[in-house]
Coordinates of C-alpha atoms in Angstrom, one line a residue:
X228 CA -21.6 -13.6 -4.3
X229 CA -19.9 -11.6 -7.0
X230 CA -19.7 -7.9 -6.0
X231 CA -21.8 -5.0 -7.2
X232 CA -19.4 -3.0 -9.4
X233 CA -19.9 0.8 -9.3
X234 CA -18.3 2.9 -12.0
X235 CA -17.5 6.3 -10.6
X236 CA -16.3 7.5 -7.2
X237 CA -18.3 10.8 -7.1
X238 CA -20.8 11.5 -4.4
X239 CA -23.5 9.2 -5.9
X240 CA -21.1 6.3 -6.4
X241 CA -19.6 6.6 -3.0
X242 CA -22.9 6.8 -1.2
X243 CA -24.2 3.9 -3.2
X244 CA -21.1 1.8 -2.1
X245 CA -21.5 2.9 1.5
X246 CA -25.2 1.8 1.6
X247 CA -24.5 -1.5 -0.1
X248 CA -21.7 -2.2 2.3
X249 CA -24.1 -1.3 5.2
X250 CA -26.5 -3.9 3.8
X251 CA -23.8 -6.5 3.6
X252 CA -23.6 -6.6 -0.2
X253 CA -20.1 -7.1 -1.6
X254 CA -19.1 -4.0 -3.6
X255 CA -16.3 -2.7 -5.8
X256 CA -15.8 0.9 -7.0
X257 CA -13.7 1.7 -10.1
X258 CA -12.8 5.3 -10.8
X259 CA -10.9 6.7 -13.8
X260 CA -9.3 9.5 -11.8
X261 CA -6.6 9.3 -9.2
X262 CA -8.8 10.6 -6.5
X263 CA -12.4 10.5 -5.4
X264 CA -15.0 13.3 -5.7
X265 CA -16.0 13.7 -9.3
X266 CA -17.0 17.4 -9.7
X267 CA -16.3 18.0 -6.0
X268 CA -12.6 18.8 -5.9
X269 CA -10.3 21.1 -3.9
X270 CA -6.8 22.1 -4.9
X271 CA -3.9 23.7 -3.0
X272 CA -2.5 26.7 -4.9
X273 CA 0.3 28.7 -3.2
X274 CA -1.0 27.7 0.2
X275 CA -4.6 28.5 -0.6
X276 CA -7.4 25.9 -0.7
X277 CA -9.5 26.5 -3.9
X278 CA -12.6 24.5 -4.7
X279 CA -13.1 23.9 -8.4
X280 CA -15.9 26.3 -8.8
X281 CA -17.6 27.9 -5.9
X282 CA -19.5 25.2 -4.0
X283 CA -21.2 25.0 -0.6
X284 CA -22.8 22.4 1.6
X285 CA -26.4 23.0 2.9
X286 CA -26.4 21.3 6.2
X287 CA -30.2 20.5 6.0
X288 CA -29.7 18.1 3.1
X289 CA -31.2 14.8 4.4
X290 CA -28.7 12.5 2.8
X291 CA -25.8 14.6 4.1
X292 CA -27.2 14.4 7.6
X293 CA -27.4 10.6 7.3
X294 CA -24.0 9.9 5.8
X295 CA -21.7 12.7 6.8
X296 CA -20.0 13.4 10.2
X297 CA -20.3 17.2 10.3
X298 CA -18.1 17.5 13.4
X299 CA -15.3 15.6 11.7
X300 CA -15.6 17.9 8.7
X301 CA -15.1 20.9 11.0
X302 CA -17.8 22.9 9.1
X303 CA -17.2 26.6 8.7
X304 CA -20.4 28.6 8.4
X305 CA -21.3 31.6 6.2
X306 CA -23.1 34.5 7.8
X307 CA -26.8 34.3 7.0
X308 CA -28.1 36.9 4.5
X309 CA -26.5 39.0 1.8
X310 CA -25.2 42.5 1.1
X311 CA -26.8 43.7 -2.2
X312 CA -25.2 46.3 -4.4
X313 CA -28.0 48.8 -5.5
X314 CA -28.0 52.3 -7.1
X315 CA -28.1 53.6 -3.6
X316 CA -25.2 51.6 -2.3
X317 CA -24.8 48.4 -0.4
X318 CA -28.0 47.2 1.3
X319 CA -28.2 44.3 3.8
X320 CA -30.9 41.6 3.5
X321 CA -30.7 39.1 6.4
X322 CA -32.8 36.4 7.8
X323 CA -34.5 38.0 10.9
X324 CA -34.9 34.6 12.5
X325 CA -31.1 34.3 12.7
X326 CA -29.9 37.9 12.8
X327 CA -32.4 40.1 14.7
X328 CA -29.9 42.9 14.9
X329 CA -30.2 43.3 11.1
X330 CA -34.0 43.4 11.1
X331 CA -34.1 47.2 10.8
X332 CA -31.5 47.3 8.0
X333 CA -33.3 44.6 6.1
X334 CA -36.7 46.2 6.3
X335 CA -35.2 49.6 5.1
X336 CA -33.1 48.0 2.3
X337 CA -33.9 49.3 -1.2
X338 CA -34.2 45.7 -2.3
X339 CA -37.9 45.1 -3.0
X340 CA -40.7 46.5 -0.9
X341 CA -42.0 45.7 2.6
X342 CA -44.5 43.2 1.2
X343 CA -41.7 41.4 -0.6
X344 CA -39.7 41.0 2.6
X345 CA -42.7 39.7 4.6
X346 CA -43.4 37.2 1.8
X347 CA -39.8 35.9 2.1
X348 CA -40.2 35.5 5.9
X349 CA -43.6 33.8 5.6
X350 CA -42.2 31.5 2.9
X351 CA -39.2 30.7 5.1
X352 CA -41.3 29.8 8.1
X353 CA -43.6 27.6 6.0
X354 CA -40.6 25.9 4.4
X355 CA -39.0 25.1 7.7
X356 CA -42.1 23.3 8.9
X357 CA -42.9 21.4 5.7
X358 CA -41.4 18.2 4.4
X359 CA -37.8 17.7 3.6
X360 CA -38.3 15.5 0.5
X361 CA -37.9 16.9 -3.0
X362 CA -41.3 18.2 -4.2
X363 CA -41.7 15.9 -7.3
X364 CA -45.4 16.3 -7.3
X365 CA -45.7 20.0 -7.1
X366 CA -46.9 22.1 -10.0
X367 CA -43.9 22.9 -12.2
X368 CA -43.0 26.1 -13.9
X369 CA -39.9 28.2 -14.3
X370 CA -38.4 29.8 -11.2
X371 CA -39.2 33.2 -12.8
X372 CA -42.9 32.4 -13.1
X373 CA -43.0 30.9 -9.6
X374 CA -41.6 34.0 -8.0
X375 CA -44.0 36.2 -9.9
X376 CA -46.9 34.0 -8.9
X377 CA -46.0 34.4 -5.3
X378 CA -46.4 38.1 -5.7
X379 CA -42.8 39.3 -5.6
X380 CA -42.2 42.7 -7.2
X381 CA -39.9 42.9 -10.3
X382 CA -37.4 44.9 -8.3
X383 CA -37.2 42.2 -5.7
X384 CA -36.7 39.6 -8.4
X385 CA -34.0 41.6 -10.2
X386 CA -32.1 42.9 -7.3
X387 CA -32.2 39.9 -5.0
X388 CA -33.6 36.7 -6.4
X389 CA -31.9 36.8 -9.8
X390 CA -28.3 37.3 -8.6
X391 CA -28.8 35.0 -5.6
X392 CA -30.3 32.2 -7.7
X393 CA -27.9 32.8 -10.6
X394 CA -25.1 31.8 -8.2
X395 CA -26.9 28.6 -7.3
X396 CA -28.5 27.5 -10.6
X397 CA -25.7 29.0 -12.8
X398 CA -28.2 30.6 -15.2
X399 CA -29.5 34.2 -15.1
X400 CA -32.9 33.8 -16.8
X401 CA -34.5 31.9 -13.8
X402 CA -35.7 29.2 -16.2
X403 CA -34.7 26.5 -13.7
X404 CA -37.6 24.3 -12.5
X405 CA -39.7 25.8 -9.7
X406 CA -39.4 22.4 -8.0
X407 CA -35.7 23.0 -7.6
X408 CA -36.3 26.5 -6.3
X409 CA -38.8 25.2 -3.7
X410 CA -36.4 22.5 -2.5
X411 CA -33.3 24.7 -2.3
X412 CA -35.1 27.4 -0.5
X413 CA -36.4 25.0 2.1
X414 CA -32.9 23.7 2.7
X415 CA -31.6 27.3 3.2
X416 CA -34.6 27.9 5.6
X417 CA -33.9 24.7 7.6
X418 CA -30.2 24.7 7.9
X419 CA -26.9 26.6 7.5
X420 CA -24.6 27.2 4.6
X421 CA -21.1 25.8 5.2
X422 CA -17.8 24.5 3.8
X423 CA -15.6 21.9 5.4
X424 CA -12.4 23.3 7.0
X425 CA -10.2 21.5 4.4
X426 CA -12.4 22.3 1.4
X427 CA -15.3 20.6 -0.3
X428 CA -13.3 17.6 -1.4
X429 CA -13.3 16.6 2.3
X430 CA -16.9 15.4 1.7
X431 CA -16.2 12.6 -0.8
X432 CA -13.0 11.8 1.0
X433 CA -15.0 11.2 4.2
X434 CA -17.4 9.0 2.3
X435 CA -14.5 7.0 0.8
X436 CA -12.9 6.6 4.2
X437 CA -15.9 4.6 5.4
X438 CA -15.3 1.9 2.7
X439 CA -13.5 -1.3 3.3
X440 CA -9.8 -1.2 2.2
X441 CA -10.2 -3.3 -0.9
X442 CA -13.4 -1.6 -2.3
X443 CA -12.0 1.4 -4.1
X444 CA -9.8 1.1 -7.3
X445 CA -8.5 4.4 -8.6
X446 CA -6.9 5.2 -12.0
X447 CA -9.1 2.6 -13.6
X448 CA -10.9 4.1 -16.7
X449 CA -13.8 2.0 -18.0
X450 CA -14.2 1.1 -21.7
X451 CA -17.5 -0.9 -21.5
X452 CA -20.3 -1.7 -19.1
X453 CA -22.5 -4.8 -19.3
X454 CA -25.2 -6.0 -16.9
X455 CA -22.9 -8.6 -15.5
X456 CA -19.4 -7.1 -15.9
X457 CA -17.3 -4.0 -16.4
X458 CA -14.4 -4.0 -18.9
X459 CA -11.5 -1.6 -18.1
X460 CA -9.5 0.4 -20.6
X461 CA -6.6 -2.0 -20.1
X462 CA -8.8 -4.9 -21.3
X463 CA -9.2 -6.5 -17.9
X464 CA -12.7 -7.2 -16.5
X465 CA -14.6 -7.1 -13.3
X466 CA -17.5 -9.6 -13.1
X467 CA -20.5 -8.3 -11.2
X468 CA -23.7 -9.3 -9.6
X469 CA -25.0 -5.9 -10.8
X470 CA -23.4 -2.9 -12.4
X471 CA -24.0 0.7 -11.4
X472 CA -23.1 3.6 -13.7
X473 CA -22.4 6.5 -11.3
X474 CA -20.7 9.0 -13.6
X475 CA -21.9 12.4 -15.0
X476 CA -24.2 12.6 -17.9
X477 CA -21.5 13.1 -20.5
X478 CA -19.5 10.1 -19.4
X479 CA -22.6 8.0 -19.3
X480 CA -23.3 9.0 -22.9
X481 CA -19.8 8.0 -23.9
X482 CA -20.5 4.6 -22.5
X483 CA -23.7 4.3 -24.5
X484 CA -26.2 5.6 -21.9
X485 CA -27.1 9.2 -22.6
X486 CA -29.4 11.1 -20.3
X487 CA -32.5 12.3 -22.1
X488 CA -33.1 16.0 -22.1
X489 CA -29.8 16.8 -20.3
X490 CA -28.1 20.1 -20.7
X491 CA -25.3 21.8 -18.7
X492 CA -24.9 25.1 -16.9
X493 CA -21.4 26.6 -16.8
X494 CA -19.7 28.0 -13.7
X495 CA -17.0 30.7 -13.8
X496 CA -15.3 32.2 -10.8
X497 CA -12.0 33.9 -10.1
X498 CA -10.0 33.5 -6.9
X499 CA -7.8 36.3 -5.6
X500 CA -5.2 36.6 -2.9
X501 CA -5.6 39.9 -1.0
X502 CA -3.4 41.4 1.7
X503 CA -6.5 42.7 3.6
X504 CA -10.1 41.6 3.4
X505 CA -12.5 43.8 1.5
X506 CA -15.3 42.8 3.8
X507 CA -15.4 42.2 7.6
X508 CA -17.7 39.2 7.6
X509 CA -18.5 35.9 5.8
X510 CA -21.6 37.2 4.1
X511 CA -22.3 36.9 0.4
X512 CA -22.2 40.1 -1.7
X513 CA -24.7 40.2 -4.6
X514 CA -24.7 42.4 -7.7
X515 CA -28.3 43.8 -7.6
X516 CA -27.6 46.4 -10.3
X517 CA -27.7 43.9 -13.1
X518 CA -24.7 45.5 -14.8
X519 CA -21.1 44.4 -14.9
X520 CA -19.6 40.9 -15.1
X521 CA -19.6 40.1 -11.4
X522 CA -22.6 38.3 -10.0
X523 CA -21.5 37.6 -6.4
X524 CA -18.5 37.8 -4.1
X525 CA -17.4 36.5 -0.8
X526 CA -14.3 36.7 1.3
X527 CA -13.9 33.0 1.9
X528 CA -11.1 33.5 4.5
X529 CA -13.7 35.4 6.6
X530 CA -15.7 32.2 6.5
X531 CA -12.9 29.7 6.8
X532 CA -9.5 30.8 8.0
X533 CA -7.9 27.5 6.9
X534 CA -8.4 28.3 3.2
X535 CA -5.7 31.0 3.1
X536 CA -2.2 31.3 4.5
X537 CA -1.7 33.4 7.7
X538 CA -1.7 37.1 6.9
X539 CA -3.5 36.7 3.6
X540 CA -7.2 36.7 2.5
X541 CA -9.0 34.6 -0.1
X542 CA -11.7 36.4 -2.2
X543 CA -14.0 34.4 -4.5
X544 CA -15.6 36.4 -7.4
X545 CA -18.4 34.7 -9.2
X546 CA -19.2 35.7 -12.8
X547 CA -22.6 36.4 -14.1
X548 CA -23.9 33.5 -16.2
X549 CA -23.8 34.3 -19.9
X550 CA -20.7 36.6 -19.9
X551 CA -18.5 35.7 -22.8
X552 CA -15.1 37.3 -22.7
X553 CA -11.6 36.0 -23.2
X554 CA -9.5 35.6 -20.0
X555 CA -7.8 39.0 -20.3
X556 CA -11.0 40.9 -21.0
X557 CA -12.8 39.2 -18.2
X558 CA -10.0 39.9 -15.7
X559 CA -9.9 43.5 -16.7
X560 CA -13.7 43.9 -16.4
X561 CA -13.7 42.2 -13.0
X562 CA -11.0 44.6 -11.7
X563 CA -12.9 47.6 -13.0
X564 CA -16.1 46.5 -11.2
X565 CA -14.3 45.6 -8.0
X566 CA -12.5 49.0 -8.0
X567 CA -15.9 50.6 -8.2
X568 CA -17.1 48.5 -5.2
X569 CA -14.0 48.6 -2.9
X570 CA -11.7 51.3 -4.2
X571 CA -8.0 51.3 -5.1
X572 CA -7.1 48.6 -2.5
X573 CA -8.0 46.0 -5.0
X574 CA -4.9 46.9 -7.0
X575 CA -2.9 44.9 -4.5
X576 CA -5.0 41.8 -5.2
X577 CA -3.3 38.9 -7.1
X578 CA -5.2 36.5 -9.3
X579 CA -4.7 32.9 -8.1
X580 CA -6.9 31.1 -10.6
X581 CA -9.7 31.5 -13.0
X582 CA -12.1 28.5 -12.9
X583 CA -14.3 27.8 -15.8
X584 CA -16.3 24.6 -15.3
X585 CA -18.1 24.0 -18.6
X586 CA -20.2 21.1 -17.3
X587 CA -20.8 22.3 -13.7
X588 CA -24.5 21.7 -13.1
X589 CA -26.9 19.3 -15.0
X590 CA -30.1 21.0 -16.0
X591 CA -33.4 19.4 -17.1
X592 CA -36.9 20.9 -17.6
X593 CA -39.3 19.4 -16.9
X594 CA -37.5 18.1 -13.9
X595 CA -38.8 14.6 -13.3
X596 CA -37.0 11.6 -11.7
X597 CA -35.3 9.7 -14.5
X598 CA -35.2 5.8 -14.6
X599 CA -32.6 4.3 -12.3
X600 CA -32.3 1.1 -14.4
X601 CA -31.9 0.9 -18.2
X602 CA -30.9 -2.0 -20.4
X603 CA -29.9 -4.0 -17.3
X604 CA -27.6 -1.3 -15.9
X605 CA -28.3 0.7 -12.8
X606 CA -27.7 4.4 -12.8
X607 CA -27.3 7.1 -10.2
X608 CA -26.2 10.7 -10.1
X609 CA -27.6 14.2 -9.8
X610 CA -28.4 14.3 -13.5
X611 CA -31.0 11.7 -12.8
X612 CA -32.6 13.4 -9.8
X613 CA -32.0 17.0 -9.1
X614 CA -28.7 19.0 -9.5
X615 CA -27.3 19.1 -6.0
X616 CA -25.2 17.3 -3.5
X617 CA -28.5 15.9 -2.1
X618 CA -29.6 14.7 -5.5
X619 CA -26.4 12.8 -6.1
X620 CA -26.3 11.2 -2.7
X621 CA -30.0 10.3 -2.5
X622 CA -29.9 8.6 -5.9
X623 CA -26.9 6.5 -4.9
X624 CA -28.7 5.5 -1.7
X625 CA -31.9 4.6 -3.6
X626 CA -30.1 2.5 -6.2
X627 CA -28.2 0.6 -3.4
X628 CA -31.5 -0.3 -1.7
X629 CA -33.1 -1.5 -4.9
X630 CA -30.1 -3.7 -5.7
X631 CA -29.9 -5.0 -2.1
X632 CA -33.6 -5.9 -2.2
X633 CA -33.2 -7.7 -5.5
X634 CA -30.1 -9.6 -4.4
X635 CA -31.3 -10.4 -0.9
X636 CA -35.1 -10.4 -1.0
X637 CA -36.8 -10.3 2.4
X638 CA -33.8 -8.9 4.2

């Protein structure tokens, strides 16, 4: 049997290949880059491990639980909850199911009213006991409308939900689909937030390590895809029993298969080396004031000591979506805001890198599952499902099963 040829070695393509391999279907993966991972990458800079854009793994993702070895990844966990900057100072909002000692602080925090906090707790309990599948059939609206319909006050939305969700959805207007909000919240309620000890790229690398030695071909850009073959940029071809396009929406469009209704949300963050940590925990800091360029901040070395050299700290500063400044202006505005938060100690910080990922997160509204086969070509990726690690991996798994059922019916 000719192999199934998968174009792209991101999370979707690698999961698709692993599932086909598991179902005893010959498979070949061709990837334009010199390494696997797609948008999930980690670089070493001056001894620091920097992910390309701030990314995390939600351990409750069903596909991750099926395909990843969490112990081998040596997951490092964020402290549950957040510290929120308000006009009255920093206020802690923590999940009382996981941090009972912070219950009093959370209830007194000037971040919404008592009813808001009880609504969050009730929602979290319900989300943990509900299903784990994406809520494709639920009524759809914007995240903003969804939160208002659940009865949250405008203060709670502006001081907590907006900055928290802006860091996840990479847009500040809360126009992301309510289906995405429901799913992501249920994943936070069910599991933990983590990063692998060696950075997020360890996830695709682990998936690739599970492939047979001759499956993966790197540095092989593709010029054309057909239902029965892939033509590489050097003119050579790979005959195929089926072809899977597992690239992002832009690359799919370049090969003649644009994703209808697809737009992109941009991510921007700055990584700093600091001699001392500005925080004493691995908890997210949120800008609940709605002013300034910083949306969120975390001392990553307090979460994962392996991401910084001994004796130094790594601070990630996430920028509010929609901020448009040149590099020098942005860096100056960030330092001014950080000085207001942490005082003159930030003068000793050193900028390691400014990450601007123009096409960081695919966005579609309405958010419906897109077709997985068009013009004889199979497709997978988070742009076709929902924008998340789970969306990428589950789409790869689904395509693999459909192909296997077609090639080996009854097995």
